[in-house]
Coordinates of C-alpha atoms in Angstrom, one line a residue:
Chain A
M1 CA 33.8 -4.6 -23.4
I2 CA 36.2 -7.4 -24.5
Y3 CA 36.5 -7.6 -28.3
L4 CA 37.5 -11.1 -29.5
D5 CA 36.2 -11.0 -33.0
N6 CA 39.3 -9.7 -34.7
A7 CA 38.9 -12.0 -37.7
S8 CA 35.7 -10.2 -38.5
T9 CA 37.3 -6.8 -38.2
T10 CA 39.7 -4.9 -36.0
L11 CA 39.7 -1.7 -34.0
P12 CA 41.5 1.0 -36.1
D13 CA 44.8 1.7 -34.4
S14 CA 44.9 5.0 -32.5
S15 CA 48.1 6.1 -34.4
L16 CA 46.2 5.4 -37.6
I17 CA 43.3 7.6 -36.5
N18 CA 45.7 10.4 -35.8
F19 CA 47.4 9.9 -39.1
S20 CA 44.0 9.9 -41.0
R21 CA 42.7 12.9 -39.1
R22 CA 45.8 15.0 -40.3
L23 CA 45.1 13.9 -43.9
Y24 CA 41.4 14.8 -43.8
S25 CA 42.3 18.5 -43.4
R26 CA 44.5 18.6 -46.5
V27 CA 43.8 15.7 -48.9
F28 CA 40.4 15.6 -50.5
G29 CA 41.1 15.8 -54.2
N30 CA 40.1 13.5 -57.0
A31 CA 43.3 11.7 -57.9
S32 CA 42.4 12.0 -61.6
S33 CA 42.4 15.8 -61.5
S34 CA 45.5 17.4 -63.0
H35 CA 45.5 20.4 -60.7
R36 CA 47.5 20.6 -57.4
V37 CA 44.7 19.3 -55.2
G38 CA 44.3 16.3 -57.5
R39 CA 48.0 15.8 -57.5
D40 CA 48.2 15.8 -53.7
A41 CA 45.6 13.0 -53.6
S42 CA 47.4 11.1 -56.3
K43 CA 50.7 11.5 -54.4
E44 CA 49.2 9.9 -51.3
I45 CA 47.9 7.0 -53.4
E46 CA 51.2 6.4 -55.2
K47 CA 53.1 6.6 -51.9
A48 CA 50.7 4.0 -50.5
R49 CA 51.2 1.8 -53.5
E50 CA 54.9 1.7 -53.0
I51 CA 54.5 0.8 -49.3
I52 CA 51.9 -1.9 -49.9
A53 CA 54.1 -3.3 -52.7
G54 CA 57.1 -3.4 -50.4
S55 CA 55.1 -5.3 -47.7
L56 CA 54.4 -8.0 -50.3
N57 CA 57.8 -8.0 -52.0
A58 CA 56.0 -6.8 -55.2
H59 CA 56.4 -3.9 -57.6
A60 CA 54.2 -0.8 -57.2
D61 CA 52.7 -1.3 -60.6
E62 CA 51.4 -4.7 -59.5
I63 CA 49.2 -3.2 -56.8
Y64 CA 45.6 -2.2 -57.5
F65 CA 43.4 -0.6 -54.8
T66 CA 39.9 -1.8 -54.4
S67 CA 37.1 -1.3 -51.9
G68 CA 37.4 -4.5 -50.0
G69 CA 38.6 -8.1 -49.9
T70 CA 35.4 -9.2 -51.5
E71 CA 35.9 -6.9 -54.4
S72 CA 39.5 -8.0 -54.8
N73 CA 38.5 -11.7 -54.9
N74 CA 35.7 -11.0 -57.4
I75 CA 38.0 -9.1 -59.7
A76 CA 40.6 -11.9 -59.5
I77 CA 38.1 -14.6 -60.5
W78 CA 35.9 -12.7 -62.9
G79 CA 39.0 -11.1 -64.4
R80 CA 40.4 -14.5 -65.2
F81 CA 37.1 -15.8 -66.5
L82 CA 36.6 -12.9 -68.8
A83 CA 40.2 -13.0 -70.0
S84 CA 40.1 -16.8 -70.7
K85 CA 39.8 -18.0 -74.3
K86 CA 39.3 -21.6 -73.2
I87 CA 36.3 -23.4 -74.6
N88 CA 35.7 -25.6 -71.5
P89 CA 37.4 -23.6 -68.7
N90 CA 37.6 -24.9 -65.2
I91 CA 38.6 -23.2 -61.9
I92 CA 39.9 -24.9 -58.8
I93 CA 39.1 -23.5 -55.4
S94 CA 39.4 -25.1 -52.0
S95 CA 36.3 -26.3 -50.1
V96 CA 37.0 -23.8 -47.3
E97 CA 37.2 -20.5 -49.3
H98 CA 35.6 -17.3 -48.1
P99 CA 32.1 -16.8 -49.7
S100 CA 33.6 -14.0 -51.9
V101 CA 35.5 -16.8 -53.6
Y102 CA 33.3 -19.7 -53.2
N103 CA 30.1 -18.0 -54.2
V104 CA 31.7 -16.4 -57.3
A105 CA 32.8 -19.8 -58.4
Q106 CA 29.3 -21.2 -57.9
F107 CA 27.9 -18.3 -59.9
L108 CA 30.4 -19.1 -62.7
K109 CA 29.3 -22.7 -62.6
R110 CA 25.9 -21.5 -63.8
M111 CA 27.6 -19.9 -66.7
G112 CA 29.2 -23.1 -67.8
V113 CA 32.5 -23.0 -65.9
E114 CA 33.5 -26.3 -64.3
V115 CA 34.3 -25.7 -60.7
R116 CA 36.7 -28.2 -59.2
I117 CA 36.8 -28.4 -55.4
L118 CA 40.1 -29.0 -53.6
P119 CA 39.2 -30.9 -50.4
V120 CA 40.7 -30.3 -46.9
D121 CA 41.6 -32.8 -44.3
S122 CA 40.0 -33.0 -40.8
G123 CA 42.5 -30.4 -39.6
C124 CA 41.3 -27.9 -42.3
S125 CA 44.5 -28.2 -44.4
V126 CA 44.1 -28.4 -48.2
I127 CA 45.1 -31.8 -49.5
V128 CA 47.8 -30.6 -51.9
D129 CA 48.2 -34.0 -53.7
E130 CA 44.6 -33.7 -54.9
L131 CA 45.6 -30.5 -56.9
T132 CA 47.8 -32.5 -59.2
K133 CA 44.8 -34.6 -60.1
L134 CA 42.4 -31.7 -60.5
I135 CA 44.6 -29.3 -62.5
S136 CA 44.4 -29.5 -66.3
S137 CA 45.3 -27.5 -69.4
D138 CA 41.8 -25.9 -69.2
T139 CA 42.3 -24.6 -65.7
I140 CA 42.1 -20.8 -65.8
L141 CA 42.7 -20.2 -62.1
V142 CA 43.5 -21.9 -58.8
S143 CA 42.3 -20.0 -55.7
V144 CA 43.4 -21.1 -52.2
M145 CA 43.4 -18.8 -49.3
Q146 CA 46.5 -18.1 -47.3
V147 CA 44.7 -18.5 -43.9
N148 CA 41.2 -19.7 -43.3
N149 CA 39.0 -17.1 -41.9
E150 CA 37.1 -19.5 -39.6
T151 CA 39.7 -21.9 -38.3
G152 CA 42.8 -19.8 -38.8
I153 CA 44.6 -22.7 -40.5
I154 CA 47.5 -21.6 -42.6
Q155 CA 47.3 -23.3 -46.0
P156 CA 50.3 -24.7 -47.8
I157 CA 50.3 -22.0 -50.4
R158 CA 53.9 -22.3 -51.5
K159 CA 53.4 -25.9 -52.4
I160 CA 50.2 -25.0 -54.3
G161 CA 52.0 -22.1 -56.0
S162 CA 54.8 -24.5 -57.1
I163 CA 52.3 -26.9 -58.8
C164 CA 50.6 -23.9 -60.4
R165 CA 53.9 -22.5 -61.8
E166 CA 54.8 -25.9 -63.1
R167 CA 51.5 -26.2 -64.9
E168 CA 51.5 -22.5 -65.9
V169 CA 48.2 -21.8 -64.2
P170 CA 47.7 -18.5 -62.4
F171 CA 47.4 -18.9 -58.6
H172 CA 45.3 -16.6 -56.6
S173 CA 45.4 -16.4 -52.8
D174 CA 43.0 -14.5 -50.6
A175 CA 45.5 -13.3 -48.0
C176 CA 43.1 -11.0 -46.1
Q177 CA 43.3 -12.9 -42.8
G178 CA 47.0 -13.5 -42.8
F179 CA 48.4 -10.2 -44.2
T180 CA 50.9 -8.7 -41.7
K181 CA 50.2 -11.5 -39.2
E182 CA 51.9 -14.3 -41.1
P183 CA 54.9 -14.0 -43.4
F184 CA 53.7 -13.4 -47.0
D185 CA 56.0 -12.8 -49.9
V186 CA 54.4 -13.1 -53.3
K187 CA 57.7 -14.1 -54.9
K188 CA 58.7 -16.7 -52.4
D189 CA 55.1 -18.0 -52.0
L190 CA 54.7 -18.2 -55.8
V191 CA 51.5 -16.3 -55.8
D192 CA 50.3 -14.6 -59.0
I193 CA 47.3 -12.8 -57.7
A194 CA 46.5 -11.9 -54.0
S195 CA 43.8 -10.1 -52.1
I196 CA 44.6 -8.1 -48.9
S197 CA 42.4 -5.8 -46.8
S198 CA 42.9 -2.8 -44.5
H199 CA 40.3 -3.3 -41.8
K200 CA 41.7 -6.7 -40.9
I201 CA 44.9 -5.1 -39.9
H202 CA 43.7 -2.2 -37.7
G203 CA 43.1 0.0 -40.8
L204 CA 39.8 1.5 -42.1
K205 CA 37.0 -0.3 -43.8
G206 CA 36.4 0.3 -47.5
T207 CA 40.0 -0.1 -48.7
A208 CA 41.8 -3.1 -49.9
A209 CA 44.2 -4.2 -52.7
L210 CA 44.7 -6.7 -55.3
Y211 CA 48.2 -7.8 -56.2
L212 CA 48.5 -8.9 -59.8
K213 CA 51.9 -10.2 -61.0
R214 CA 53.3 -8.6 -64.1
G215 CA 52.3 -10.6 -67.2
V216 CA 49.3 -12.3 -65.7
K217 CA 46.2 -11.3 -67.6
L218 CA 42.9 -10.2 -66.1
A219 CA 40.1 -8.7 -68.1
N220 CA 38.4 -5.7 -66.6
P221 CA 35.1 -6.8 -65.0
F222 CA 34.0 -3.1 -64.5
Q223 CA 33.8 -0.3 -67.1
G224 CA 34.4 3.2 -66.0
G225 CA 36.9 6.0 -65.9
G226 CA 40.0 3.9 -66.1
Q227 CA 41.3 4.4 -62.6
E228 CA 43.6 1.6 -61.3
L229 CA 44.3 0.8 -64.9
G230 CA 40.7 0.0 -65.5
L231 CA 40.6 -3.0 -63.1
R232 CA 38.8 -1.0 -60.4
P233 CA 37.5 2.2 -62.0
G234 CA 35.9 4.8 -59.7
T235 CA 37.3 7.7 -57.7
P236 CA 39.7 6.2 -55.2
D237 CA 39.7 7.3 -51.5
P238 CA 43.2 8.7 -51.0
I239 CA 42.8 8.8 -47.2
G240 CA 41.6 5.2 -46.9
I241 CA 44.4 4.1 -49.1
A242 CA 47.1 6.1 -47.3
A243 CA 45.7 4.7 -44.0
F244 CA 45.9 1.2 -45.4
A245 CA 49.6 1.6 -46.2
F246 CA 50.1 3.1 -42.8
A247 CA 48.3 0.2 -41.1
S248 CA 50.5 -2.3 -43.0
T249 CA 53.6 -0.8 -41.3
I250 CA 52.3 -0.8 -37.7
Y251 CA 52.4 -4.5 -36.9
K252 CA 54.6 -7.2 -38.4
P253 CA 54.5 -11.0 -37.9
E254 CA 57.0 -10.7 -35.1
D255 CA 54.5 -8.6 -33.1
Y256 CA 52.1 -11.5 -33.2
K257 CA 54.4 -13.8 -31.2
K258 CA 53.0 -12.2 -28.0
V259 CA 49.5 -12.8 -29.4
Q260 CA 50.3 -16.4 -30.1
N261 CA 51.6 -17.0 -26.5
L262 CA 48.4 -15.5 -25.1
R263 CA 46.3 -17.5 -27.6
D264 CA 48.1 -20.8 -26.6
Y265 CA 47.6 -20.0 -23.0
F266 CA 43.9 -19.4 -23.6
M267 CA 43.4 -22.4 -25.9
N268 CA 45.1 -24.8 -23.5
N269 CA 43.0 -23.4 -20.6
L270 CA 39.8 -24.1 -22.6
I271 CA 40.5 -27.4 -24.1
K272 CA 41.4 -29.0 -20.8
Y273 CA 37.7 -29.3 -20.3
P274 CA 36.3 -32.5 -21.8
A275 CA 33.3 -30.7 -23.3
I276 CA 35.5 -28.4 -25.2
S277 CA 37.4 -29.5 -28.3
L278 CA 39.5 -27.6 -30.8
N279 CA 38.4 -27.4 -34.5
G280 CA 41.3 -27.7 -36.9
S281 CA 44.8 -28.5 -36.2
A282 CA 46.5 -27.0 -33.2
S283 CA 49.7 -26.3 -35.1
N284 CA 49.7 -24.5 -38.5
R285 CA 47.2 -22.0 -37.1
I286 CA 47.4 -18.3 -37.3
S287 CA 48.5 -16.7 -34.0
N288 CA 45.3 -15.1 -33.0
N289 CA 42.6 -17.8 -33.8
I290 CA 40.8 -20.3 -31.6
N291 CA 37.9 -22.2 -33.0
I292 CA 36.3 -24.5 -30.4
R293 CA 33.3 -26.7 -30.1
I294 CA 31.5 -26.7 -26.7
K295 CA 29.6 -30.0 -26.8
G296 CA 26.0 -29.6 -26.0
L297 CA 25.9 -25.8 -26.1
T298 CA 25.0 -24.1 -29.4
A299 CA 27.4 -21.4 -30.5
A300 CA 24.4 -19.0 -30.9
D301 CA 23.5 -19.4 -27.2
A302 CA 27.1 -19.1 -26.1
A303 CA 27.8 -16.0 -28.2
R304 CA 24.6 -14.4 -27.1
E305 CA 25.4 -15.0 -23.4
L306 CA 28.9 -13.8 -23.8
S307 CA 27.6 -10.6 -25.6
R308 CA 25.4 -10.0 -22.6
R309 CA 28.5 -10.1 -20.4
G310 CA 30.4 -7.8 -22.7
V311 CA 32.4 -10.3 -24.6
M312 CA 32.3 -10.3 -28.4
V313 CA 33.0 -13.5 -30.3
S314 CA 31.7 -15.1 -33.5
T315 CA 29.7 -18.1 -34.5
G316 CA 30.5 -19.8 -37.7
S317 CA 26.9 -20.1 -38.6
A318 CA 24.8 -17.6 -40.4
C319 CA 21.6 -16.5 -38.9
S320 CA 19.8 -15.9 -42.1
S321 CA 16.2 -16.6 -41.2
S322 CA 14.6 -19.1 -39.0
K323 CA 17.3 -21.7 -39.0
S324 CA 21.0 -21.4 -38.3
E325 CA 23.0 -22.8 -41.1
P326 CA 26.1 -24.7 -40.1
S327 CA 29.5 -23.5 -41.3
R328 CA 30.4 -24.9 -44.7
V329 CA 34.0 -24.8 -43.6
L330 CA 33.5 -27.0 -40.6
I331 CA 31.3 -29.4 -42.4
S332 CA 33.9 -29.8 -45.1
M333 CA 36.4 -30.8 -42.4
G334 CA 34.1 -33.6 -41.5
L335 CA 32.2 -32.1 -38.5
S336 CA 28.6 -33.0 -38.1
E337 CA 25.9 -30.3 -38.4
K338 CA 25.4 -30.4 -34.7
A339 CA 29.1 -30.0 -34.0
A340 CA 29.4 -27.1 -36.4
L341 CA 26.5 -25.3 -34.8
E342 CA 28.2 -25.7 -31.4
S343 CA 31.4 -24.1 -32.7
L344 CA 32.7 -20.6 -31.7
R345 CA 35.4 -18.6 -33.2
I346 CA 37.5 -16.4 -30.8
T347 CA 40.1 -14.2 -32.4
L348 CA 42.6 -12.1 -30.4
S349 CA 44.4 -8.9 -31.5
V350 CA 47.7 -7.2 -30.5
H351 CA 45.7 -5.3 -28.0
T352 CA 44.3 -8.3 -26.1
E353 CA 45.5 -8.6 -22.5
K354 CA 45.9 -11.6 -20.3
K355 CA 43.5 -10.3 -17.7
E356 CA 40.8 -10.2 -20.5
I357 CA 41.6 -13.8 -21.4
D358 CA 41.3 -15.0 -17.8
L359 CA 38.0 -13.2 -17.5
V360 CA 36.6 -14.7 -20.7
S361 CA 37.7 -18.2 -19.7
D362 CA 35.8 -17.7 -16.4
H363 CA 32.7 -16.5 -18.3
I364 CA 32.8 -19.5 -20.7
F365 CA 33.1 -22.0 -17.8
D366 CA 30.3 -20.2 -15.9
I367 CA 28.1 -20.3 -19.0
M368 CA 28.8 -24.0 -19.5
K369 CA 27.8 -24.6 -15.9
K370 CA 24.6 -22.8 -16.3
L371 CA 23.5 -23.9 -19.7
L372 CA 24.9 -27.4 -20.1
Chain B
M1 CA -4.9 -10.9 -26.1
N2 CA -2.5 -9.2 -28.6
K3 CA -5.5 -7.6 -30.3
K4 CA -6.0 -5.4 -27.3
I5 CA -2.5 -3.9 -27.3
Q6 CA -2.5 -0.4 -28.7
Y7 CA 0.6 0.0 -30.8
T8 CA 1.6 3.1 -32.7
E9 CA 4.3 1.7 -35.0
E10 CA 4.6 -1.6 -36.9
T11 CA 7.5 -3.2 -38.7
D12 CA 7.9 -6.5 -40.5
L13 CA 11.5 -7.7 -40.4
R14 CA 11.0 -11.3 -41.5
G15 CA 13.7 -12.3 -43.9
V16 CA 16.1 -9.6 -42.7
P17 CA 19.3 -11.3 -41.4
C18 CA 20.8 -10.8 -37.9
P19 CA 21.9 -8.5 -36.6
A20 CA 20.3 -6.0 -39.0
N21 CA 16.8 -7.1 -37.9
A22 CA 17.4 -6.3 -34.2
A23 CA 19.4 -3.1 -35.1
R24 CA 16.4 -1.8 -37.2
I25 CA 14.0 -2.5 -34.3
I26 CA 16.3 -0.7 -31.8
L27 CA 16.5 2.3 -34.2
K28 CA 12.8 2.3 -34.5
L29 CA 12.3 2.2 -30.8
E30 CA 14.8 5.1 -30.3
S31 CA 12.8 7.2 -32.7
M32 CA 9.5 6.6 -30.9
D33 CA 8.2 8.5 -27.9
E34 CA 8.9 6.8 -24.6
G35 CA 6.1 4.5 -23.5
K36 CA 4.7 4.0 -27.1
I37 CA 4.4 0.5 -28.4
L38 CA 6.0 -1.1 -31.4
K39 CA 4.6 -4.2 -33.0
T40 CA 7.2 -6.2 -35.0
L41 CA 7.3 -9.4 -36.9
I42 CA 10.6 -11.3 -36.9
D43 CA 11.8 -14.7 -38.0
E44 CA 11.7 -17.6 -35.5
G45 CA 14.8 -19.3 -34.1
E46 CA 18.1 -17.5 -33.7
A47 CA 16.6 -14.2 -35.0
Y48 CA 14.0 -14.1 -32.3
E49 CA 16.4 -15.3 -29.6
N50 CA 18.9 -12.6 -30.6
L51 CA 16.2 -9.9 -30.5
L52 CA 15.2 -10.8 -27.0
S53 CA 18.9 -10.6 -26.0
S54 CA 19.3 -7.2 -27.7
L55 CA 16.2 -5.8 -26.1
D56 CA 17.4 -6.9 -22.7
E57 CA 20.9 -5.5 -23.3
D58 CA 19.5 -2.1 -24.5
G59 CA 16.9 -1.9 -21.7
Y60 CA 13.7 -2.2 -23.7
E61 CA 10.6 -3.9 -22.2
L62 CA 9.1 -6.8 -24.1
I63 CA 5.4 -6.6 -23.5
T64 CA 4.4 -9.8 -25.1
S65 CA 5.2 -12.1 -28.0
A66 CA 3.4 -14.8 -29.8
K67 CA 4.4 -17.4 -32.3
K68 CA 2.8 -16.9 -35.6
V69 CA 3.1 -18.7 -38.9
G70 CA 6.5 -17.8 -40.4
G71 CA 7.8 -16.0 -37.3
W72 CA 7.1 -14.2 -34.1
E73 CA 4.9 -11.2 -33.4
V74 CA 6.5 -9.1 -30.7
F75 CA 5.3 -6.0 -28.9
I76 CA 7.9 -3.8 -27.3
K77 CA 7.7 -0.6 -25.3
A78 CA 9.8 2.3 -26.5

């Protein structure tokens, strides 16, 4: 099996599995319990908080553990909405945000919040100049992802952060795709709130974090026992959290240079065929992502045939019922519905090997020969 | 023709997204005695195409399928 769907999720690193296995035998307490077993669990969580904070150049008390990137994004947006005292609030999000941002914004729209959409260009980069036109004194949050989950395009978050600071509007960035793969420093990047997730970086599912800059106000969207200072109440998983911190130390952006070289080799191999074109800009793209259109071949057919051959890739569309829905991200870049439905996302990992890439290239060309 | 097929289990997975629809069918087939027949209803389009591919990959025999209003009726041997 060749797994090339690493933007969806990653294989937990073997060193992390060993690390977690050792913890399972001795850490099981409820971190709220004051006895020794509880303290042991709490120690693991606090140690992890320090490590995660260090990886973002943040303070430990600015890190809140959650159950996933989706939960982090929800807390960021709901938290700002609930904390806002504006009579006519608006939020600004890009047109290519993950559903856990985009759909929350659409939900808030039904509650009277004005949602302003920041467009992207044909390369999938947010048009920063538009932000200065959209931002106002009633803006309660700007949310733009660090790296797009479908095209892998790295967004100009520092420029966005700079505009937000100038206008004193909190800036949230969903950094789940880019965390540990691309440099990310909440101070330098001028980010006030950020979401990061463990399973995207060879950690375990069910653990993520929210960075919240000191002084930025979020109201608690959940009510409960007060864990994570009330932002995310509920018994935390000390092993998942410790594993998240461990995962954040395994690979650094430097380790992805090798991935980028392999990706470039693969991408150049593919796009030399006239029927294949790259979606999104070739530069400014995260090291492991290729998003291609194979003209005349639906992504569903291509992905299904690749799966039969043991190659796992992703389509941007959602098979919800009888009709495939084209990717909102690709459509907002200006692709036609047909082109979007012909688009495949291939995402490598640090474990991907050249021989696998060569084999997958051969499979794709063979499938094209048979199905086109 | 389908009326003559003797099936022992039946599922309706219309409206269930991919790949959970195919996964549920495979789980059902795994729980059934070998040779028994499952009748299932599934959405048309990609859901149906993906199911055919999953059955093929997992080695299950599709006995017959017929397009119905709102989806496909599929008979599979466990």
